[in-house]
JSON list of C-alpha atoms in Angstrom, two decimals:
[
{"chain": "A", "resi": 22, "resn": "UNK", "atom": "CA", "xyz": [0.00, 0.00, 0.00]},
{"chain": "A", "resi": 23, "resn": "UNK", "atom": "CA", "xyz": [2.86, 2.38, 1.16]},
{"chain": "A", "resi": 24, "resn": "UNK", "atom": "CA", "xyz": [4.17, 2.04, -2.67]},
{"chain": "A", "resi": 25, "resn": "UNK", "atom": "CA", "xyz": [0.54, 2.90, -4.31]},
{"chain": "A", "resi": 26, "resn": "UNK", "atom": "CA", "xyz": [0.94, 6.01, -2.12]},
{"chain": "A", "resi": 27, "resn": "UNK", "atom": "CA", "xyz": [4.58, 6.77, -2.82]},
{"chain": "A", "resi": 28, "resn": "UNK", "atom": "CA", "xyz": [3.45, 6.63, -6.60]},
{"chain": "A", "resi": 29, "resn": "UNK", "atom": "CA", "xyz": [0.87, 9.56, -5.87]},
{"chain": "A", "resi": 30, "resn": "UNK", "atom": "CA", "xyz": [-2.55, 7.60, -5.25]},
{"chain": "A", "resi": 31, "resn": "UNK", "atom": "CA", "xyz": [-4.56, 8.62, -2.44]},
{"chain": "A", "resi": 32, "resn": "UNK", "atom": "CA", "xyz": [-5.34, 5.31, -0.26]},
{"chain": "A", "resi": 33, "resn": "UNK", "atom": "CA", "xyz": [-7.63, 5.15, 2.63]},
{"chain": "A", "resi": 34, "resn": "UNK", "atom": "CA", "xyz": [-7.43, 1.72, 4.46]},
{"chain": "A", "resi": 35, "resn": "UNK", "atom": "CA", "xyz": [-9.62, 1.12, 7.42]},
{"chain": "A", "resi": 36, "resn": "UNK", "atom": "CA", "xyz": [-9.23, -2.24, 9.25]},
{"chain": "A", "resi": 37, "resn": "UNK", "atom": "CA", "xyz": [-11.93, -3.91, 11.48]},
{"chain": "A", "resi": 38, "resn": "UNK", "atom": "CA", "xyz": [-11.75, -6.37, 13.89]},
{"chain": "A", "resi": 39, "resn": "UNK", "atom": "CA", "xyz": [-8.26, -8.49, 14.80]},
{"chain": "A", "resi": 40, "resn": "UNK", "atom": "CA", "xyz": [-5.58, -10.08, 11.56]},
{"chain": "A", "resi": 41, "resn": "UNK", "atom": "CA", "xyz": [-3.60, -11.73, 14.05]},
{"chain": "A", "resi": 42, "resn": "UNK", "atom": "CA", "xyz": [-5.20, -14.81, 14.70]},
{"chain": "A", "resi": 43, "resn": "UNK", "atom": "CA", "xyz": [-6.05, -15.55, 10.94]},
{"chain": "A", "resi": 44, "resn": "UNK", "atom": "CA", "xyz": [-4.72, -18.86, 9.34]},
{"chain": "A", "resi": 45, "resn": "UNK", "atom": "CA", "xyz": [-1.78, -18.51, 7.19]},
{"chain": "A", "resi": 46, "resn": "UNK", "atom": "CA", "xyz": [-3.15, -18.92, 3.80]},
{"chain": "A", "resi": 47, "resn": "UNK", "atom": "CA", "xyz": [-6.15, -16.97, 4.13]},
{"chain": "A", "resi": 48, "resn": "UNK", "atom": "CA", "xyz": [-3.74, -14.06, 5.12]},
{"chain": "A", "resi": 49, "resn": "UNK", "atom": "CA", "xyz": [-1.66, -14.20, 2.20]},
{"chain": "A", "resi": 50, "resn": "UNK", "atom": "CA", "xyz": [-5.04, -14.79, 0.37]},
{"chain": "A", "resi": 51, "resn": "UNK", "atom": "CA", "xyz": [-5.98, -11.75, 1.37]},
{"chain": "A", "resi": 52, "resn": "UNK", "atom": "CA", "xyz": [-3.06, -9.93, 0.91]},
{"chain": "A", "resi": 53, "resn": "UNK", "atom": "CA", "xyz": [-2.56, -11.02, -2.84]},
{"chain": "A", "resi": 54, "resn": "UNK", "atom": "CA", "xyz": [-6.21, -10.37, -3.51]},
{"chain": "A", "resi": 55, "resn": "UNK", "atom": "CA", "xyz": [-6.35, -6.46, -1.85]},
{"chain": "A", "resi": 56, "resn": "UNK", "atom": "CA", "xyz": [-2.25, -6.02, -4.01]},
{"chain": "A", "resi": 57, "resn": "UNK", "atom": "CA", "xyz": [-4.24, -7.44, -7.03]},
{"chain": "A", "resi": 58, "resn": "UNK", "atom": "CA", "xyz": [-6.98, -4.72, -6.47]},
{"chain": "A", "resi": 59, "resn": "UNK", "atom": "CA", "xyz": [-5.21, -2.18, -5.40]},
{"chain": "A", "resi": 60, "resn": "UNK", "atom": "CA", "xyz": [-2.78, -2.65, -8.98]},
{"chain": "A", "resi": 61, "resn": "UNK", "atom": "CA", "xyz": [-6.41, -2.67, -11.30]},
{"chain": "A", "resi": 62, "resn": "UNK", "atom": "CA", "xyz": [-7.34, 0.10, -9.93]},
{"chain": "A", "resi": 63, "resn": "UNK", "atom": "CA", "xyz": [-4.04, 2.33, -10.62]},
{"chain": "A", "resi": 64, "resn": "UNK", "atom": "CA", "xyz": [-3.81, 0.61, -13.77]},
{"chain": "A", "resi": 65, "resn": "UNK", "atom": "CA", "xyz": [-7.62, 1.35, -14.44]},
{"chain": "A", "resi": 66, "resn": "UNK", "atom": "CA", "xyz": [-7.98, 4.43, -12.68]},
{"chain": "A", "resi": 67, "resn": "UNK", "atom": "CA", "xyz": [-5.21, 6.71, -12.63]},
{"chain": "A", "resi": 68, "resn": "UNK", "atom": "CA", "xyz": [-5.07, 9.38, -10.10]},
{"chain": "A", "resi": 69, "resn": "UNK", "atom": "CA", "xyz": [-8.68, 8.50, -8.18]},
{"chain": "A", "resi": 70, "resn": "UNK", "atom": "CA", "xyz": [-8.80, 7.71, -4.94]},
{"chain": "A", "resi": 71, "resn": "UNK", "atom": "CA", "xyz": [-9.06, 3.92, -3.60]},
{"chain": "A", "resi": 72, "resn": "UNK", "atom": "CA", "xyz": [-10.14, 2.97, -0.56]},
{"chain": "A", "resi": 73, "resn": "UNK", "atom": "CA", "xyz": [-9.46, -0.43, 0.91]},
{"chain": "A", "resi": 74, "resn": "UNK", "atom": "CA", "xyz": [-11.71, -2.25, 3.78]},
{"chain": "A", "resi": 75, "resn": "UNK", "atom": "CA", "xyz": [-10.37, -4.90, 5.54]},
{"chain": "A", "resi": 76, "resn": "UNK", "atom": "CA", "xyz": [-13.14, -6.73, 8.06]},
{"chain": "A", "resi": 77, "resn": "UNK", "atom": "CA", "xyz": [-12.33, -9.64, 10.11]},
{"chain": "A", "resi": 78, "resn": "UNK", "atom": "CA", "xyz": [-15.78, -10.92, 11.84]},
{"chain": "A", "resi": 79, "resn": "UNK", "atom": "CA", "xyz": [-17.01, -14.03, 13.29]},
{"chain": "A", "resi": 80, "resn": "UNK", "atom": "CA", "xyz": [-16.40, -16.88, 10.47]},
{"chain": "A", "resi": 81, "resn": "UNK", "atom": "CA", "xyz": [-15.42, -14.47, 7.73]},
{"chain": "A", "resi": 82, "resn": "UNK", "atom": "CA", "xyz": [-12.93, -11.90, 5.71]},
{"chain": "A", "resi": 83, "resn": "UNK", "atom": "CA", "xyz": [-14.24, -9.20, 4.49]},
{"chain": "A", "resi": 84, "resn": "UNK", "atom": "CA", "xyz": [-12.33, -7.35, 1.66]},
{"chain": "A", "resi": 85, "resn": "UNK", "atom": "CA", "xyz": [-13.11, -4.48, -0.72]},
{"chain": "A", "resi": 86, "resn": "UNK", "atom": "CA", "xyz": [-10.96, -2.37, -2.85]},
{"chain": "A", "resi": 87, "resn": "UNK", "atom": "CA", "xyz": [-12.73, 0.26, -4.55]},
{"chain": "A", "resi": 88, "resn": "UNK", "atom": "CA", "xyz": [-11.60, 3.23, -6.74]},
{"chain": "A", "resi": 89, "resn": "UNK", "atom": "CA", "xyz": [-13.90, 6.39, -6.76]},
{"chain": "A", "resi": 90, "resn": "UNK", "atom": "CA", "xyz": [-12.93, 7.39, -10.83]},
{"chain": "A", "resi": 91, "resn": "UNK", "atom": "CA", "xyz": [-15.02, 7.06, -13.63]},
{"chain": "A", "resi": 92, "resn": "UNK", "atom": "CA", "xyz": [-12.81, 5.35, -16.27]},
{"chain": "A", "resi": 93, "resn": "UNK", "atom": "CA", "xyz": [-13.85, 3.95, -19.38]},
{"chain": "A", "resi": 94, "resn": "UNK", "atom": "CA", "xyz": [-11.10, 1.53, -19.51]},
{"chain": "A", "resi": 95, "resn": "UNK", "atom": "CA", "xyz": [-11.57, -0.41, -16.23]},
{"chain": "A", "resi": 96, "resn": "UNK", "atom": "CA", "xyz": [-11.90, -4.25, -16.50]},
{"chain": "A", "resi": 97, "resn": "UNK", "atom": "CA", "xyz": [-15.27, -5.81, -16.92]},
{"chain": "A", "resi": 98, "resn": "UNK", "atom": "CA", "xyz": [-16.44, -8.61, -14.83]},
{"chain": "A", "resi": 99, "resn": "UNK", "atom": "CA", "xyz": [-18.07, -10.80, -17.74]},
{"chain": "A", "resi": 100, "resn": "UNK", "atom": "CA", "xyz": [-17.49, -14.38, -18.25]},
{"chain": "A", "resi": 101, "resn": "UNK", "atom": "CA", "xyz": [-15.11, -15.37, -20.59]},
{"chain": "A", "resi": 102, "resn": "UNK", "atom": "CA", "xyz": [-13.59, -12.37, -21.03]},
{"chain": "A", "resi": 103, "resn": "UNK", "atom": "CA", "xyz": [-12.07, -11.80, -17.73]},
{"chain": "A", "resi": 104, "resn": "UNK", "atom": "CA", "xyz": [-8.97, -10.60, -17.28]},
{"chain": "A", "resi": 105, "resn": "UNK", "atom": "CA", "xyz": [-6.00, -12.44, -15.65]},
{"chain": "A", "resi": 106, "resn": "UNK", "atom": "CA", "xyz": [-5.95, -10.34, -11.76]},
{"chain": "A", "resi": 107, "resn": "UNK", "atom": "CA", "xyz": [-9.97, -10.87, -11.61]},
{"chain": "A", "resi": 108, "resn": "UNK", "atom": "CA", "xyz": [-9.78, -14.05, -12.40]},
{"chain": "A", "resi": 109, "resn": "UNK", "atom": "CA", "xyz": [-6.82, -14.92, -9.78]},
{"chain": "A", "resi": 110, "resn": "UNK", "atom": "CA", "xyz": [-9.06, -13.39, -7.32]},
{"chain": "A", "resi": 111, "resn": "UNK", "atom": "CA", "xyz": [-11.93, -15.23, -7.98]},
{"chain": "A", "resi": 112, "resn": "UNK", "atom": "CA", "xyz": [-10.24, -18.39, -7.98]},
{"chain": "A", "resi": 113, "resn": "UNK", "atom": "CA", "xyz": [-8.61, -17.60, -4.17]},
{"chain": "A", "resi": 114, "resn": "UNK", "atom": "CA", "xyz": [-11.94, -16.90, -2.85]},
{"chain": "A", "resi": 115, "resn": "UNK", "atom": "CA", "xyz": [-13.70, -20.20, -4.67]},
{"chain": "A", "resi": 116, "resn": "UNK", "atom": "CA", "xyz": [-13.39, -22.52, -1.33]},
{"chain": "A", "resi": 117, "resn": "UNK", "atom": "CA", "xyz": [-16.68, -21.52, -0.18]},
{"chain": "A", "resi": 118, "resn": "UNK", "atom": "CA", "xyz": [-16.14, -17.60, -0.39]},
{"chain": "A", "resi": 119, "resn": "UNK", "atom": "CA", "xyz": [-17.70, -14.68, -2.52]},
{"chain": "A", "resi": 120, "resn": "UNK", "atom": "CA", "xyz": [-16.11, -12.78, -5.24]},
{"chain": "A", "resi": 121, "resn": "UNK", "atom": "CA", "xyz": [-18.15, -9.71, -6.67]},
{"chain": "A", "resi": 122, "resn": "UNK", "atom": "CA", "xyz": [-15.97, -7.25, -9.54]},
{"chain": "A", "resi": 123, "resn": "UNK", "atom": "CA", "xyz": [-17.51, -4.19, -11.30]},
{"chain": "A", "resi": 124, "resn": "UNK", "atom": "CA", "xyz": [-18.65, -0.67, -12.27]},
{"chain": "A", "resi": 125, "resn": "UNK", "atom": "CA", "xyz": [-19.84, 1.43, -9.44]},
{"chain": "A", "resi": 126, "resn": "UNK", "atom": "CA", "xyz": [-22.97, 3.48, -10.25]},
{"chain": "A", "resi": 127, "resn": "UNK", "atom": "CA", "xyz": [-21.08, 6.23, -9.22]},
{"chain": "A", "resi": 128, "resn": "UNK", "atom": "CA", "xyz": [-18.45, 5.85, -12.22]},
{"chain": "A", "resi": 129, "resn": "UNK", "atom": "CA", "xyz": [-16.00, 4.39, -9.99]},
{"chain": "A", "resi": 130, "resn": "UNK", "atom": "CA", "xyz": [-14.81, 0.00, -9.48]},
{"chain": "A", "resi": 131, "resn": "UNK", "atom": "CA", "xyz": [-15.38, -2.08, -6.62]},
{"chain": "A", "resi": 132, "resn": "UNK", "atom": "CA", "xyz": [-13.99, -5.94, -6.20]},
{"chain": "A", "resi": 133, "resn": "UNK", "atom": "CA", "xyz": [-15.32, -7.38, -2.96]},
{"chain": "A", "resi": 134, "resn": "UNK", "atom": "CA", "xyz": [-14.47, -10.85, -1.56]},
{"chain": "A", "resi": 135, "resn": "UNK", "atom": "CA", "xyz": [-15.92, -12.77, 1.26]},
{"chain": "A", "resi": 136, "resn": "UNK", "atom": "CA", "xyz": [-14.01, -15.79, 2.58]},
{"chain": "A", "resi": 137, "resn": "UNK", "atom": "CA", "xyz": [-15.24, -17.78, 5.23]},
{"chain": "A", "resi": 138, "resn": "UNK", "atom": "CA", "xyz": [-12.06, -19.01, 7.93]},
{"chain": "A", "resi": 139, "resn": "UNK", "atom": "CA", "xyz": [-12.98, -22.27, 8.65]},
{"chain": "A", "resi": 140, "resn": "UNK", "atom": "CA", "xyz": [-12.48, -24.52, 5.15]},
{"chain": "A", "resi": 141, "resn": "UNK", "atom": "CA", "xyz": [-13.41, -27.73, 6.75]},
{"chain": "A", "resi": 142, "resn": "UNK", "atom": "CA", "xyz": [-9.15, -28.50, 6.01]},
{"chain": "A", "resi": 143, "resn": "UNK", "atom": "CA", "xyz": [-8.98, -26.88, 3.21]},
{"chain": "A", "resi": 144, "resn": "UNK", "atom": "CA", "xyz": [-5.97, -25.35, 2.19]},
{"chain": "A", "resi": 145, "resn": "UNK", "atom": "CA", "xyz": [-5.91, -21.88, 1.16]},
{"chain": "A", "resi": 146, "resn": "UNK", "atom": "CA", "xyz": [-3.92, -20.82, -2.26]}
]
């Protein structure tokens, strides 16, 4: 995050509830999927701001990484032609979790992800 801001975006993270006691996987889960966002929306987005929610609750992650621009060239969340950081995120929250990418009615783009922490012994990617 420190290096999206050192390149001129404007981030606003807010964290809520405890990281520490999360399993390993789902942490770097987490922290590939919010890097992944955080890159589209640069990429996608020049110059808006992002803001990034991280919410750690009972059973479930809660991630969102949303850009407030309107840009015409921001990736589309239609099957078959998704592109390859979208597609890596859905895939990491597929055991059991929710993955939700797209345009923002208010011109900006959102990706939210819901992972639930107990996977039954499931590893996480």
């Amino acid at each position: 995050m420190e290096r999206v801001r050192a390149a001129g975006t404007d981030v606003r993270f807010e964290l809520c509830g405890d990281c520490r006691g999360l399993p390993e996987g789902v942490g770097l889960s987490a922290y590939r999927i919010v890097r992944e966002g955080l890159s589209n929306a640069v990429r996608h987005a020049p110059g808006a701001p992002v803001e990034v929610l991280v919410q750690v609750g009972p059973g479930q992650l809660r991630l969102l990484v949303q850009d407030t621009g309107a840009v015409a060239s921001a990736p589309e969340d239609t099957a078959g032609r998704e592109k390859h950081g979208l597609l890596g995120m859905r895939e990491r929250a597929a055991l059991g979790g929710t993955f939700s990418a797209g345009r923002l009615d208010s011109g900006g783009f959102a990706v939210a992800v819901t992972v639930p922490l107990d996977q039954g012994g499931q590893p996480w990617r």
